[in-house]
Every structure is written in C-alpha cells, then in structure tokens.
Amino acid sequence: VSQIVFVDCNGARSKKDEIRQLVIDGFYLNGVHFVMSERSASMTRNAILGFCDASVSEELDRHITMDLEIRDTVLSKWCAYRGLMFSSCHCLEGWFPKTIVVDDYETVIKNQKLKWLVEEERTYISNTTGEEQVWRTHGIEEGYKDVPINVFDGHGFIHSELVDQIRQIVGMEERPTSLLVRAPYIKGLLSEMNYTAYYEEHRVDFIQDIWGKWHDIHEPMIILTKSMYKGFKYFKQKGTYQDWDNYWSKFHKYHHCWGIAKWNFSKEQEPVYTRGNYQILQDLDLPFDEFKQLAGKSMDWSLKVVDGDPVYTYCFLGLTGDNPKPLNNYAKAIMKNPSMISEHNVRDFLKKQIRKYMSQMKCGKIFLRSCYKFLIPDLIMMLQWIGGDKNPQGCLEADEFWSIGYTGEHAIERNPHICSSEHLVLKAKTTDEIEKYCGHLVNTCMLNGKSPSPQRMNGADYDGDLVLVMDEPLMLEGIDKDCAIVLNLDEKLTAKDESVNLEHIADLVCRTLVSLIGECSNAATCYHNKPWKAEETKRRYEKNVDILSIVNSFAIDSLQSLVMW
C-alpha cells in the first residue's frame, strides 16, 4: 500500500529528539508527506512506527476513531485501542452476529499472603557536601491483605452456531472452540458455550446486558464482558442501550468487520512436549542431581537423532505422517532411501543442526512434558453470573484448575517469569457439570475464581494469554507452594489522563521505544545466580527480584507505566 510506511526505530533509544521530530512533523518520501499513524501491540514491542500519507490521514483517523473526539484520556490505552485496527487477523467481512455486553464480576479475595511494593526513604552521606541526604526508593513489605480481582477479565462466550459460521468463512479444517477476536475497541477471548442448554436447565429465559436490556437465551449471540469492550466509556453519552446502537451505527458507517487473530489447537495437534526456558527453571529449589534430570529427555532425543534412529530422525526433519513434505535435499534423500541416514554428509548435517539445539539447551530450552494452553476463567461461575446469580460459586475451589485429561497437582507457568512466587501450583479437578458444558474446550486451562491465581503470574488475564501447563512431577519438588504472592497494590502508580496531541504522543513513543520486559528478566537472572554468603545478602537479592517482578507486570500490562520508574 503506497499510503502507509513503517519505520523501524530499533536502536534509536538515544535519539529521542529525532524521534520526537519524526512523530510531530512526519517526513517526506518521494515528495509525499507522511505523518504519524497507528501502532499495533507487536509494533510497539518491536519499536516500529506506522506513518500514512498526510492526504488520507484525516479520513483514516475518522475511520479509526469512529467519529469520537477525545480530549483527555490515558494516552497509552487510547493509542493501544486505536492500534487494534492494525492487528493481524482473519477478517470476517459482512458477518454481523448479535452481540451483547454484560458487566464484569469484580470481587475481593480475603486474607491473602502477599508481598507488595512500598515507598522507602533511606539516608546517606553526600560525597560532595558531607551532609546527610534522603533517597526515596521502593521496597517490599510482606503480610496479609485482601486482593480485589476481575474474575472474568477479557473473556466472553460465543454460541455454537456462530462458531460454525466462522469456521466456514475462514475455511478452518479443525473446529475452533477458543477464539481470539478483534474489532474496533473490542479485544479478548471467546469460548464456545452452549449457554442456551445451561440456562434452560437452570430455568433462566433472559439475560440482562450492561445497559439493562434483556435478551432471549435462545438467540445465537456473542456475549462480551465489559472488560472486552474498550469503547464503553468512549461511546458513553446517554448511559443507555442507545450508546451501543451508536457504536454499531459507526461500525457500519465505516465498513468495519470482526477479525479472528488466533484459535486453539485441536486435541490431535496439541503437543505433548514443549521446550521450556531458563526463567521457569532458575528459581527452582532442587539439588543438582535432581535438577539435571529435567534435561534427560532432551539429551536422549538429541543423541538418538545423531545416532540415526529412523523415527527420531524423521520427526526431527519434519517427515511425520500428517506432513511428509521434505524441507531440504537431505530429507528428500532419506525419504527416497532410508539408508541415507548413515551416509557421511547426512550425518554431518544432522550433527550440525543438533548442535544448535544443544546450545539452546544450555540456556534452558529443554523439552518438558508440557503444553501451552489458553487461560480461561471458571466458565460455570461465568454462566451463573450472567444468568443473574450475584454470588456465583462456580465449579472450582481456590486451589483447583481444570484442563482435559489432567489429574493431581500441576505447575502452571507464564512467560516472562521473574520470581519464585509466579510458579502456580493447583490441583486438577473435573465434575459432570464441567464435562457437560466445557468438555469440548481443548487446549485450555481453566482457573478458579476464588483465588488471585492469574494475578500472581505477572498479572495474567483471560483475553488470550497462554500458560504452560506442566506434567513434570520433579518441577513440583522445587517449588515453594507456601511463598507469599508478589503483587502490585500501589494505586498511585496508575497512569493519569493526558491531552491527546502530537506532543504527548511523541513523549509516549519516546518512553516506549524500549520495553523493560527483557531488562527485568536479565536483571532477575543476575540476582538469581549471584553467589551470597550472608543471609542478609540473600534477602536483599530476593527483595530486588520481587521488585523486578512488579516492574515487569507494569511493562507487560501498559508501556505507559515505564516512565514512572
């Protein structure tokens, strides 16, 4: 498209004046004036800026804002919501299902063992003046507190009939049961749910949306929660259903569409082994002889490929039964004549490729019996809440989770992983009700709504986050299950409203040219591996790692918060 240019600003962290000028004034390319446009989430992570032809910028802005005029808002969130328009997805042109919005369920989890951020003042003697100075910094405090949570944050339902329509439009071979959706001012994860059957069984005929309008449970619908509809406050004029009608009027005026960004693996596609990383391994408390056992399967696998085991070699080269297409001439030769596995040049090729894997194994990329799954909330509790139950109990207790085929205790991990409290250990549970209404939801991990389980994993939510569900008993031996949960409880660190103008957008761009996520991970690794002799030194290192965990949660949730550090 000749009207859009992407500018790679990676490495321009020290050139903030030039970046500001680029954002405010734009640039000329082949005689055409280009001005600042939008950034998707991935563009923000990779320091890429989007620019468009100035002659179409006003019209493009009207399409993206849908005629909204915003003067003051949390700029990082406003820009992120606009950037949804640049999300990569499968567009569902001309598909307009009935969609409603229901309220979020917010509750408080009582008396949780926590570590949280506090402000501290320390004194020191100035080298220049010799006088005592006060240095304001942050520390960690531990104790018991109540934790407010949004139980279904970023999650919604979709009727089975609508899933069938999406599958046909996109041309999916497998049946999607968890769908990561995008639309203007809408993002989150939808679970396929037969809510009609559930509500018929529980004698519920109508459900109420956030504006007070009632809807027949027999209608095929998308049911969004308020946290999924980012435009709720922006389109709020009358505070009635007319606001929702206005949104859809603008939606159709500017020819927008729904999009599907991602969906789940099928049961057959779901991997049994996944390569982990050093972050989830480095804070395990295991003797070395036990710890090295975690790498045993990876070493056995690599040696069997090098030794020419046909099954392992075929799989390594991608020559599986469902995908026998050779990737290169070596694979072609082996397919034509299996004895080529023993040929000198082929063996040298295999050794060279395996060395790359072995180098990555040294950095923690080892095969673990685990699989990445979509994180979803207690869907029975969600059905109860939407059906009018003001005190839903759900199907899972505070120490439980559900995923197809799992029993007993399991570790649940999320990347990036900073501190030991981010290891989540829960007991797998299933019931007849879960199997009846959720048993089709493959490739998902359902957490309970009675504990801050997602929050402890660096502020995870249910809008498409992936977690690694482990089936490694040895991992459980190295996890402290009773450690305090590290959470941010400091409301003063929330972002404030700003005027929407190019100067403030330029400031935001400069602040977010680099993400602290990688830096936090690297710094935490340094502290995890620093030798210590005194217990006081050990405690100081642990406190620094806890602080890094909280900083990292800000970096993940909102790049705006980086400036506050």
Coordinates of C-alpha atoms in Angstrom, one line a residue:
V1 CA 0.0 0.0 0.0
S2 CA 1.7 3.2 -1.1
Q3 CA -0.1 5.3 1.5
I4 CA 1.5 3.5 4.5
V5 CA 5.1 3.4 5.6
F6 CA 6.6 1.5 8.6
V7 CA 9.7 2.9 10.2
D8 CA 12.0 0.7 12.2
C9 CA 13.2 2.7 15.3
N10 CA 15.0 -0.2 16.9
G11 CA 18.3 1.1 18.4
A12 CA 17.0 4.7 18.4
R13 CA 16.6 4.9 22.2
S14 CA 19.3 7.6 22.5
K15 CA 17.9 9.7 19.6
K16 CA 14.8 11.0 21.4
D17 CA 14.9 14.4 19.8
E18 CA 14.9 13.0 16.4
I19 CA 12.1 10.6 17.2
R20 CA 10.0 13.5 18.6
Q21 CA 10.6 15.5 15.5
L22 CA 9.7 12.4 13.4
V23 CA 6.4 11.9 15.3
I24 CA 5.4 15.6 15.4
D25 CA 6.4 16.7 11.9
G26 CA 6.4 13.4 9.9
F27 CA 8.7 13.1 6.9
Y28 CA 8.8 13.3 3.1
L29 CA 9.4 10.3 1.0
N30 CA 9.5 10.6 -2.9
G31 CA 7.8 14.0 -2.5
V32 CA 4.9 12.6 -0.4
H33 CA 4.4 13.9 3.2
F34 CA 3.9 11.1 5.7
V35 CA 2.5 11.7 9.2
M36 CA 2.3 9.6 12.3
S37 CA -0.5 6.9 12.3
E38 CA -1.1 3.8 14.5
R39 CA 0.9 1.1 16.2
S40 CA -0.3 -2.4 16.9
A41 CA 0.9 -4.2 20.1
S42 CA 3.6 -6.1 18.2
M43 CA 4.8 -2.9 16.5
T44 CA 5.1 -1.2 19.9
R45 CA 7.1 -4.2 21.3
N46 CA 9.5 -4.0 18.3
A47 CA 9.8 -0.2 18.2
I48 CA 8.1 0.1 14.8
L49 CA 6.2 3.3 14.0
G50 CA 3.4 3.5 11.4
F51 CA 3.0 6.5 9.1
C52 CA 0.4 7.3 6.5
D53 CA 0.1 9.7 3.6
A54 CA -0.9 13.1 5.0
S55 CA -3.6 13.4 2.3
V56 CA -5.5 10.5 3.7
S57 CA -4.7 10.9 7.4
E58 CA -7.8 12.8 8.4
E59 CA -10.1 10.3 6.7
L60 CA -8.1 7.4 8.2
D61 CA -8.4 9.0 11.6
R62 CA -12.2 9.2 11.3
H63 CA -12.4 5.5 10.4
I64 CA -10.3 4.5 13.3
T65 CA -11.9 6.8 15.9
M66 CA -15.4 6.3 14.5
D67 CA -16.0 10.0 14.9
L68 CA -15.0 10.1 18.6
E69 CA -13.5 13.3 19.8
I70 CA -11.2 12.6 22.8
R71 CA -9.5 15.5 24.6
D72 CA -8.1 13.9 27.7
T73 CA -7.6 10.2 28.4
V74 CA -5.0 7.7 29.5
L75 CA -3.0 8.1 26.3
S76 CA -1.2 4.7 26.3
K77 CA -4.6 2.9 26.4
W78 CA -6.2 5.2 23.8
C79 CA -3.3 4.6 21.4
A80 CA -3.4 0.8 22.1
Y81 CA -7.2 0.7 21.4
R82 CA -6.7 2.6 18.1
G83 CA -3.8 0.2 17.3
L84 CA -6.3 -2.7 17.3
M85 CA -7.0 -1.6 13.7
F86 CA -3.5 -2.8 12.8
S87 CA -3.9 -6.3 14.4
S88 CA -3.1 -9.2 12.1
C89 CA -6.3 -11.3 11.8
H90 CA -8.7 -13.2 9.5
C91 CA -11.3 -10.6 8.5
L92 CA -14.9 -11.7 8.6
E93 CA -16.3 -9.4 6.0
G94 CA -20.1 -8.9 6.1
W95 CA -20.5 -11.0 9.3
F96 CA -22.6 -9.2 11.9
P97 CA -23.8 -11.5 14.7
K98 CA -25.9 -10.3 17.5
T99 CA -23.5 -9.1 20.2
I100 CA -24.2 -8.0 23.8
V101 CA -22.1 -6.7 26.6
V102 CA -22.5 -7.8 30.2
D103 CA -21.0 -6.4 33.3
D104 CA -17.7 -7.7 34.8
Y105 CA -17.8 -9.7 38.0
E106 CA -15.5 -8.0 40.5
T107 CA -14.9 -9.4 43.9
V108 CA -12.3 -9.4 46.8
I109 CA -10.2 -12.4 47.8
K110 CA -9.8 -12.1 51.5
N111 CA -6.7 -12.5 53.7
Q112 CA -4.0 -13.5 51.1
K113 CA -0.3 -13.9 52.0
L114 CA 1.3 -11.2 49.9
K115 CA 4.4 -9.2 49.2
W116 CA 3.8 -5.7 47.8
L117 CA 5.6 -2.6 46.8
V118 CA 6.1 0.2 49.4
E119 CA 7.9 3.5 49.3
E120 CA 11.0 3.8 51.4
E121 CA 13.3 6.6 52.5
R122 CA 17.0 5.9 53.0
T123 CA 19.7 8.2 54.2
Y124 CA 23.2 8.6 53.0
I125 CA 26.1 11.0 53.4
S126 CA 26.8 13.0 50.2
N127 CA 30.4 12.7 48.9
T128 CA 30.4 16.3 47.7
T129 CA 28.8 18.1 50.7
G130 CA 29.3 15.7 53.5
E131 CA 25.7 16.3 54.6
E132 CA 23.1 13.7 55.2
Q133 CA 20.8 13.2 52.2
V134 CA 17.4 11.4 51.8
W135 CA 17.0 9.0 49.0
R136 CA 13.4 7.9 48.1
T137 CA 13.1 4.4 46.7
H138 CA 10.9 1.3 46.8
G139 CA 11.0 -1.7 48.9
I140 CA 8.9 -4.9 49.6
E141 CA 6.6 -5.5 52.5
E142 CA 5.1 -8.9 53.4
G143 CA 1.9 -9.6 55.2
Y144 CA -1.8 -10.5 54.7
K145 CA -4.2 -8.4 52.7
D146 CA -7.4 -8.5 50.7
V147 CA -7.0 -8.7 46.9
P148 CA -9.6 -7.2 44.5
I149 CA -9.9 -9.1 41.2
N150 CA -11.9 -9.0 38.0
V151 CA -12.9 -12.7 37.8
F152 CA -13.5 -12.9 34.0
D153 CA -11.2 -10.2 32.8
G154 CA -11.1 -10.2 29.0
H155 CA -13.3 -13.2 28.4
G156 CA -16.6 -13.9 26.8
F157 CA -18.9 -16.5 25.2
I158 CA -19.8 -17.4 21.6
H159 CA -22.8 -19.6 20.5
S160 CA -22.0 -22.8 18.6
E161 CA -23.9 -21.7 15.5
L162 CA -21.7 -18.6 15.2
V163 CA -18.6 -20.8 15.6
D164 CA -19.8 -22.9 12.6
Q165 CA -20.2 -19.7 10.6
I166 CA -16.7 -18.5 11.4
R167 CA -15.2 -21.9 10.6
Q168 CA -16.9 -21.8 7.2
I169 CA -15.8 -18.2 6.4
V170 CA -12.2 -18.7 7.4
G171 CA -12.0 -22.2 6.0
M172 CA -10.6 -23.9 9.1
E173 CA -10.0 -27.6 9.0
E174 CA -10.3 -28.0 12.7
R175 CA -13.2 -26.8 14.9
P176 CA -12.2 -23.7 16.9
T177 CA -13.6 -23.6 20.4
S178 CA -11.5 -20.7 21.7
L179 CA -11.3 -17.6 19.5
L180 CA -9.1 -14.6 20.0
V181 CA -11.3 -11.8 18.5
R182 CA -10.6 -8.3 17.3
A183 CA -12.9 -5.4 16.3
P184 CA -12.8 -1.7 16.8
Y185 CA -12.5 -1.1 20.6
I186 CA -13.0 -4.8 21.2
K187 CA -10.5 -7.5 22.1
G188 CA -10.5 -10.7 24.1
L189 CA -11.0 -14.4 24.0
L190 CA -14.3 -16.1 23.3
S191 CA -15.1 -19.7 24.5
E192 CA -17.7 -21.7 22.6
M193 CA -20.5 -22.3 25.0
N194 CA -24.0 -23.8 24.8
Y195 CA -25.4 -21.3 27.2
T196 CA -28.9 -22.0 25.9
A197 CA -28.9 -25.5 27.2
Y198 CA -27.4 -24.4 30.5
Y199 CA -30.0 -21.7 31.1
E200 CA -32.8 -23.9 30.1
E201 CA -31.6 -26.4 32.7
H202 CA -31.5 -23.7 35.3
R203 CA -34.8 -22.1 34.3
V204 CA -33.3 -18.8 33.0
D205 CA -35.1 -17.4 30.0
F206 CA -33.5 -14.0 29.6
I207 CA -30.1 -12.4 30.5
Q208 CA -29.5 -8.7 31.0
D209 CA -26.8 -6.6 29.4
I210 CA -24.9 -3.8 31.0
W211 CA -27.4 -1.2 29.9
G212 CA -30.4 -3.1 31.4
K213 CA -31.8 -4.6 28.3
W214 CA -33.0 -8.2 28.4
H215 CA -32.1 -10.8 25.7
D216 CA -33.6 -14.2 24.9
I217 CA -31.2 -17.1 25.8
H218 CA -32.3 -19.0 22.6
E219 CA -30.7 -16.4 20.3
P220 CA -27.2 -17.2 18.9
M221 CA -25.0 -14.4 20.4
I222 CA -21.5 -13.2 21.2
I223 CA -21.5 -12.3 24.9
L224 CA -18.8 -9.8 25.7
T225 CA -17.8 -8.7 29.2
K226 CA -17.3 -5.0 29.9
S227 CA -13.5 -5.5 30.1
M228 CA -13.6 -6.7 26.4
Y229 CA -15.4 -3.7 25.2
K230 CA -12.8 -0.9 25.4
G231 CA -15.2 1.6 23.9
F232 CA -17.6 1.6 26.8
K233 CA -16.6 4.9 28.3
Y234 CA -15.6 6.5 25.0
F235 CA -19.1 5.9 23.5
K236 CA -20.9 6.7 26.7
Q237 CA -23.3 9.6 26.0
K238 CA -26.7 8.7 27.4
G239 CA -25.7 5.7 29.6
T240 CA -28.4 3.6 27.8
Y241 CA -28.6 1.0 25.1
Q242 CA -28.5 3.9 22.6
D243 CA -24.8 4.1 23.3
W244 CA -24.4 0.6 22.0
D245 CA -26.6 1.3 19.0
N246 CA -24.4 4.4 18.3
Y247 CA -21.3 2.2 18.3
W248 CA -22.8 -0.2 15.7
S249 CA -24.0 2.7 13.6
K250 CA -20.4 4.0 13.4
F251 CA -19.2 0.4 12.9
H252 CA -21.3 0.0 9.7
K253 CA -20.7 3.6 8.6
Y254 CA -17.0 3.0 8.3
H255 CA -17.4 -0.6 7.0
H256 CA -15.5 -2.3 9.8
C257 CA -15.5 -6.0 10.4
W258 CA -14.8 -8.6 13.0
G259 CA -11.5 -10.4 12.9
I260 CA -10.1 -13.7 14.3
A261 CA -6.5 -13.4 15.4
K262 CA -5.9 -16.9 16.8
W263 CA -7.6 -20.0 17.8
N264 CA -6.9 -23.2 19.8
F265 CA -5.1 -26.4 18.8
S266 CA -7.2 -29.4 18.2
K267 CA -6.8 -32.4 20.5
E268 CA -4.7 -34.2 17.9
Q269 CA -2.5 -31.1 17.3
E270 CA -1.8 -30.3 20.9
P271 CA 1.9 -31.2 21.6
V272 CA 2.9 -33.4 24.5
Y273 CA 6.3 -31.9 24.9
T274 CA 7.2 -28.2 24.7
R275 CA 10.6 -26.6 25.1
G276 CA 10.7 -24.5 28.3
N277 CA 13.1 -21.7 29.1
Y278 CA 15.6 -20.8 31.8
Q279 CA 13.2 -18.4 33.6
I280 CA 11.0 -21.1 34.9
L281 CA 14.0 -23.3 35.9
Q282 CA 16.3 -20.8 37.5
D283 CA 14.4 -20.3 40.7
L284 CA 13.6 -23.9 41.5
D285 CA 15.0 -25.2 44.8
L286 CA 16.4 -28.6 43.7
P287 CA 19.7 -30.4 44.3
F288 CA 21.8 -30.5 41.2
D289 CA 21.5 -34.3 40.7
E290 CA 17.7 -33.9 40.6
F291 CA 17.7 -30.7 38.6
K292 CA 19.8 -32.3 35.8
Q293 CA 17.2 -35.0 35.3
L294 CA 14.9 -32.4 33.8
A295 CA 17.3 -32.3 30.8
G296 CA 17.4 -36.1 30.4
K297 CA 14.7 -36.3 27.7
S298 CA 16.3 -33.6 25.7
M299 CA 19.7 -35.3 25.8
D300 CA 18.2 -38.7 24.9
W301 CA 16.4 -37.1 22.0
S302 CA 19.4 -35.4 20.5
L303 CA 21.6 -38.5 20.9
K304 CA 19.1 -40.7 19.1
V305 CA 18.9 -38.2 16.2
V306 CA 22.8 -38.1 15.9
D307 CA 22.9 -41.9 16.2
G308 CA 20.5 -42.2 13.2
D309 CA 17.4 -43.6 14.9
P310 CA 14.9 -43.5 12.0
V311 CA 11.8 -42.5 13.9
Y312 CA 13.5 -39.7 15.8
T313 CA 15.4 -38.5 12.7
Y314 CA 12.2 -38.5 10.5
C315 CA 10.4 -36.4 13.2
F316 CA 13.4 -34.1 13.5
L317 CA 13.3 -33.4 9.8
G318 CA 9.5 -32.9 9.8
L319 CA 8.8 -36.1 8.0
T320 CA 5.7 -37.0 10.0
G321 CA 2.7 -39.0 8.8
D322 CA 0.4 -35.9 8.6
N323 CA 3.1 -33.7 6.9
P324 CA 5.6 -35.8 4.9
K325 CA 6.9 -32.9 2.8
P326 CA 10.7 -32.8 2.8
L327 CA 12.2 -29.5 3.8
N328 CA 15.6 -29.9 2.0
N329 CA 17.6 -32.3 -0.2
Y330 CA 18.8 -34.3 2.8
A331 CA 15.2 -35.1 3.8
K332 CA 14.4 -35.9 0.2
A333 CA 17.3 -38.3 0.1
I334 CA 16.3 -40.1 3.3
M335 CA 12.7 -40.4 2.0
K336 CA 13.9 -41.9 -1.2
N337 CA 16.4 -44.2 0.5
P338 CA 16.2 -44.6 4.4
S339 CA 19.8 -45.9 4.5
M340 CA 21.0 -42.4 3.6
I341 CA 20.6 -41.7 7.3
S342 CA 24.0 -43.4 7.7
E343 CA 25.7 -41.5 4.9
H344 CA 28.6 -39.3 6.0
N345 CA 27.3 -36.0 4.7
V346 CA 23.8 -36.6 6.0
R347 CA 25.2 -37.4 9.5
D348 CA 27.3 -34.2 9.4
F349 CA 24.2 -32.2 8.6
L350 CA 22.2 -33.8 11.4
K351 CA 25.1 -33.1 13.9
K352 CA 25.3 -29.5 12.8
Q353 CA 21.6 -29.0 13.3
I354 CA 21.5 -30.7 16.6
R355 CA 24.4 -28.6 17.9
K356 CA 22.1 -25.5 17.5
Y357 CA 19.5 -27.2 19.8
M358 CA 22.2 -28.3 22.3
S359 CA 23.4 -24.7 22.5
Q360 CA 19.9 -23.6 23.3
M361 CA 19.5 -26.4 25.8
K362 CA 22.4 -24.8 27.8
C363 CA 20.2 -21.7 28.1
G364 CA 17.2 -23.7 29.4
K365 CA 15.5 -24.6 26.1
I366 CA 14.8 -28.2 27.1
F367 CA 11.9 -30.4 26.3
L368 CA 9.4 -30.7 29.2
R369 CA 6.2 -32.6 29.3
S370 CA 4.0 -29.6 29.0
C371 CA 1.8 -27.7 26.6
Y372 CA 0.8 -24.0 26.1
K373 CA -2.9 -23.5 26.6
F374 CA -5.3 -20.6 26.5
L375 CA -6.0 -19.3 30.0
I376 CA -9.8 -19.2 30.7
P377 CA -11.8 -18.4 33.9
D378 CA -14.2 -20.6 35.7
L379 CA -16.9 -20.8 33.0
I380 CA -19.6 -22.3 35.2
M381 CA -19.1 -19.3 37.5
M382 CA -19.4 -17.1 34.5
L383 CA -22.6 -18.7 33.4
Q384 CA -24.0 -18.3 36.8
W385 CA -23.0 -14.6 36.9
I386 CA -24.5 -13.8 33.5
G387 CA -27.6 -15.7 34.5
G388 CA -28.3 -13.3 37.4
D389 CA -26.5 -15.0 40.3
K390 CA -24.9 -12.2 42.3
N391 CA -22.8 -14.6 44.4
P392 CA -21.7 -17.3 41.9
Q393 CA -19.8 -20.2 43.3
G394 CA -18.6 -21.8 40.1
C395 CA -17.2 -25.3 39.9
L396 CA -13.6 -24.9 41.2
E397 CA -12.2 -24.1 44.6
A398 CA -9.3 -21.8 45.4
D399 CA -6.6 -24.5 44.9
E400 CA -8.1 -26.1 41.8
F401 CA -8.0 -25.9 37.9
W402 CA -9.4 -27.9 35.1
S403 CA -7.9 -29.0 31.8
I404 CA -8.9 -32.0 29.7
G405 CA -7.2 -35.2 30.9
Y406 CA -5.3 -33.8 33.9
T407 CA -5.4 -35.2 37.4
G408 CA -3.4 -34.4 40.5
E409 CA -1.1 -31.4 41.2
H410 CA 0.5 -29.5 38.3
A411 CA 2.6 -26.4 37.9
I412 CA 1.2 -23.7 35.6
E413 CA 3.7 -21.2 34.2
R414 CA 3.6 -18.0 32.2
N415 CA 6.3 -16.1 30.4
P416 CA 8.1 -13.9 31.2
H417 CA 8.8 -15.4 34.6
I418 CA 10.7 -13.4 37.2
C419 CA 10.3 -14.6 40.7
S420 CA 9.5 -17.8 42.6
S421 CA 6.0 -16.7 43.6
E422 CA 5.0 -16.7 40.0
H423 CA 5.0 -20.6 40.0
L424 CA 1.3 -21.5 40.2
V425 CA 0.6 -25.0 41.6
L426 CA -3.0 -26.2 41.5
K427 CA -4.9 -29.5 41.7
A428 CA -6.7 -30.7 38.6
K429 CA -10.4 -31.3 39.1
T430 CA -13.3 -32.3 36.9
T431 CA -17.1 -32.7 37.5
D432 CA -20.0 -33.9 35.5
E433 CA -21.1 -30.3 35.0
I434 CA -17.6 -29.3 33.7
E435 CA -17.5 -32.2 31.3
K436 CA -21.1 -31.4 30.1
Y437 CA -20.6 -27.7 29.3
C438 CA -16.8 -27.3 29.0
G439 CA -15.6 -30.8 27.9
H440 CA -15.2 -29.6 24.2
L441 CA -12.7 -26.8 25.2
V442 CA -9.5 -28.5 24.2
N443 CA -6.1 -26.6 24.6
T444 CA -7.4 -24.6 27.5
C445 CA -6.6 -24.2 31.2
M446 CA -9.5 -23.1 33.4
L447 CA -8.5 -21.4 36.6
N448 CA -10.8 -20.9 39.6
G449 CA -12.4 -17.6 40.5
K450 CA -11.7 -17.9 44.3
S451 CA -8.0 -17.0 44.4
P452 CA -5.7 -14.5 42.7
S453 CA -4.2 -17.3 40.6
P454 CA -3.8 -15.3 37.3
Q455 CA -2.7 -12.2 39.1
R456 CA 0.3 -14.0 40.7
M457 CA 1.5 -14.9 37.2
N458 CA 2.7 -11.4 36.4
G459 CA -0.9 -10.0 36.2
A460 CA -2.2 -12.5 33.6
D461 CA -5.8 -12.2 32.4
Y462 CA -8.2 -14.1 30.2
D463 CA -8.0 -12.1 27.0
G464 CA -5.8 -14.6 25.1
D465 CA -2.9 -15.2 27.5
L466 CA -1.2 -18.5 27.1
V467 CA 0.1 -20.6 30.0
L468 CA 2.4 -23.6 30.1
V469 CA 0.7 -26.5 31.9
M470 CA 3.3 -28.8 33.2
D471 CA 3.2 -32.6 33.7
E472 CA 6.7 -32.7 35.4
P473 CA 6.5 -34.1 39.0
L474 CA 10.1 -33.0 39.5
M475 CA 9.1 -29.4 39.0
L476 CA 6.7 -29.6 41.9
E477 CA 9.5 -30.7 44.2
G478 CA 11.4 -27.5 43.5
I479 CA 8.5 -25.0 44.0
D480 CA 7.8 -23.3 47.3
K481 CA 4.0 -23.7 47.4
D482 CA 3.5 -21.6 50.5
C483 CA 5.5 -18.5 49.5
A484 CA 3.9 -15.1 49.5
I485 CA 2.3 -13.8 46.3
V486 CA 4.1 -10.8 44.8
L487 CA 1.5 -8.2 43.7
N488 CA 1.3 -4.5 43.0
L489 CA -1.1 -2.9 45.4
D490 CA 0.0 0.7 44.9
E491 CA -2.8 2.7 43.2
K492 CA -0.6 5.8 42.9
L493 CA 1.3 4.1 40.1
T494 CA -1.6 4.0 37.7
A495 CA -1.4 6.2 34.6
K496 CA -3.0 9.6 34.6
D497 CA -5.1 11.3 31.9
E498 CA -3.3 13.5 29.3
S499 CA -4.4 15.7 26.5
V500 CA -4.5 13.9 23.1
N501 CA -2.0 15.8 21.0
L502 CA 1.2 15.1 19.0
E503 CA 3.5 16.4 21.7
H504 CA 2.2 14.0 24.3
I505 CA 2.1 11.1 21.7
A506 CA 5.7 11.9 20.9
D507 CA 6.5 11.7 24.6
L508 CA 4.7 8.3 24.8
V509 CA 6.6 7.0 21.8
C510 CA 10.0 8.0 23.3
R511 CA 9.1 6.3 26.6
T512 CA 8.1 3.1 24.9
L513 CA 10.9 2.7 22.4
V514 CA 12.3 0.1 24.6
S515 CA 10.5 -2.5 26.7
L516 CA 11.7 -3.2 30.2
I517 CA 10.5 -6.8 29.9
G518 CA 13.8 -8.1 28.7
E519 CA 15.8 -5.9 31.0
C520 CA 13.8 -7.1 34.0
S521 CA 14.3 -10.7 33.0
N522 CA 18.0 -10.3 32.6
A523 CA 18.4 -8.4 35.9
A524 CA 16.4 -11.0 37.7
T525 CA 18.6 -13.7 36.3
C526 CA 21.7 -11.9 37.6
Y527 CA 20.3 -11.8 41.1
H528 CA 19.1 -15.5 40.9
N529 CA 22.7 -16.5 40.1
K530 CA 24.7 -14.2 42.2
P531 CA 26.6 -16.0 44.9
W532 CA 25.9 -14.9 48.5
K533 CA 27.4 -15.7 51.9
A534 CA 25.4 -13.8 54.4
E535 CA 21.6 -14.3 54.8
E536 CA 21.1 -10.6 54.7
T537 CA 22.6 -10.5 51.2
K538 CA 20.3 -13.3 50.1
R539 CA 17.3 -11.5 51.4
R540 CA 18.3 -8.3 49.6
Y541 CA 18.7 -10.2 46.3
E542 CA 15.3 -11.8 46.8
K543 CA 13.7 -8.4 47.5
N544 CA 15.2 -7.0 44.4
V545 CA 13.8 -9.9 42.3
D546 CA 10.4 -9.2 43.8
I547 CA 10.6 -5.6 42.9
L548 CA 11.6 -6.6 39.3
S549 CA 8.5 -8.8 39.2
I550 CA 6.2 -5.9 39.9
V551 CA 8.1 -3.6 37.5
N552 CA 7.7 -6.3 34.8
S553 CA 4.0 -6.6 35.4
F554 CA 3.7 -2.9 34.6
A555 CA 5.8 -3.4 31.5
I556 CA 3.5 -6.2 30.3
D557 CA 0.2 -4.5 31.1
S558 CA 0.9 -1.0 30.0
L559 CA 4.0 0.5 28.5
Q560 CA 2.9 3.9 29.8
S561 CA 3.9 2.8 33.3
L562 CA 7.6 2.6 32.3
V563 CA 8.1 6.3 32.7
M564 CA 7.0 6.0 36.4
W565 CA 10.1 4.1 37.2

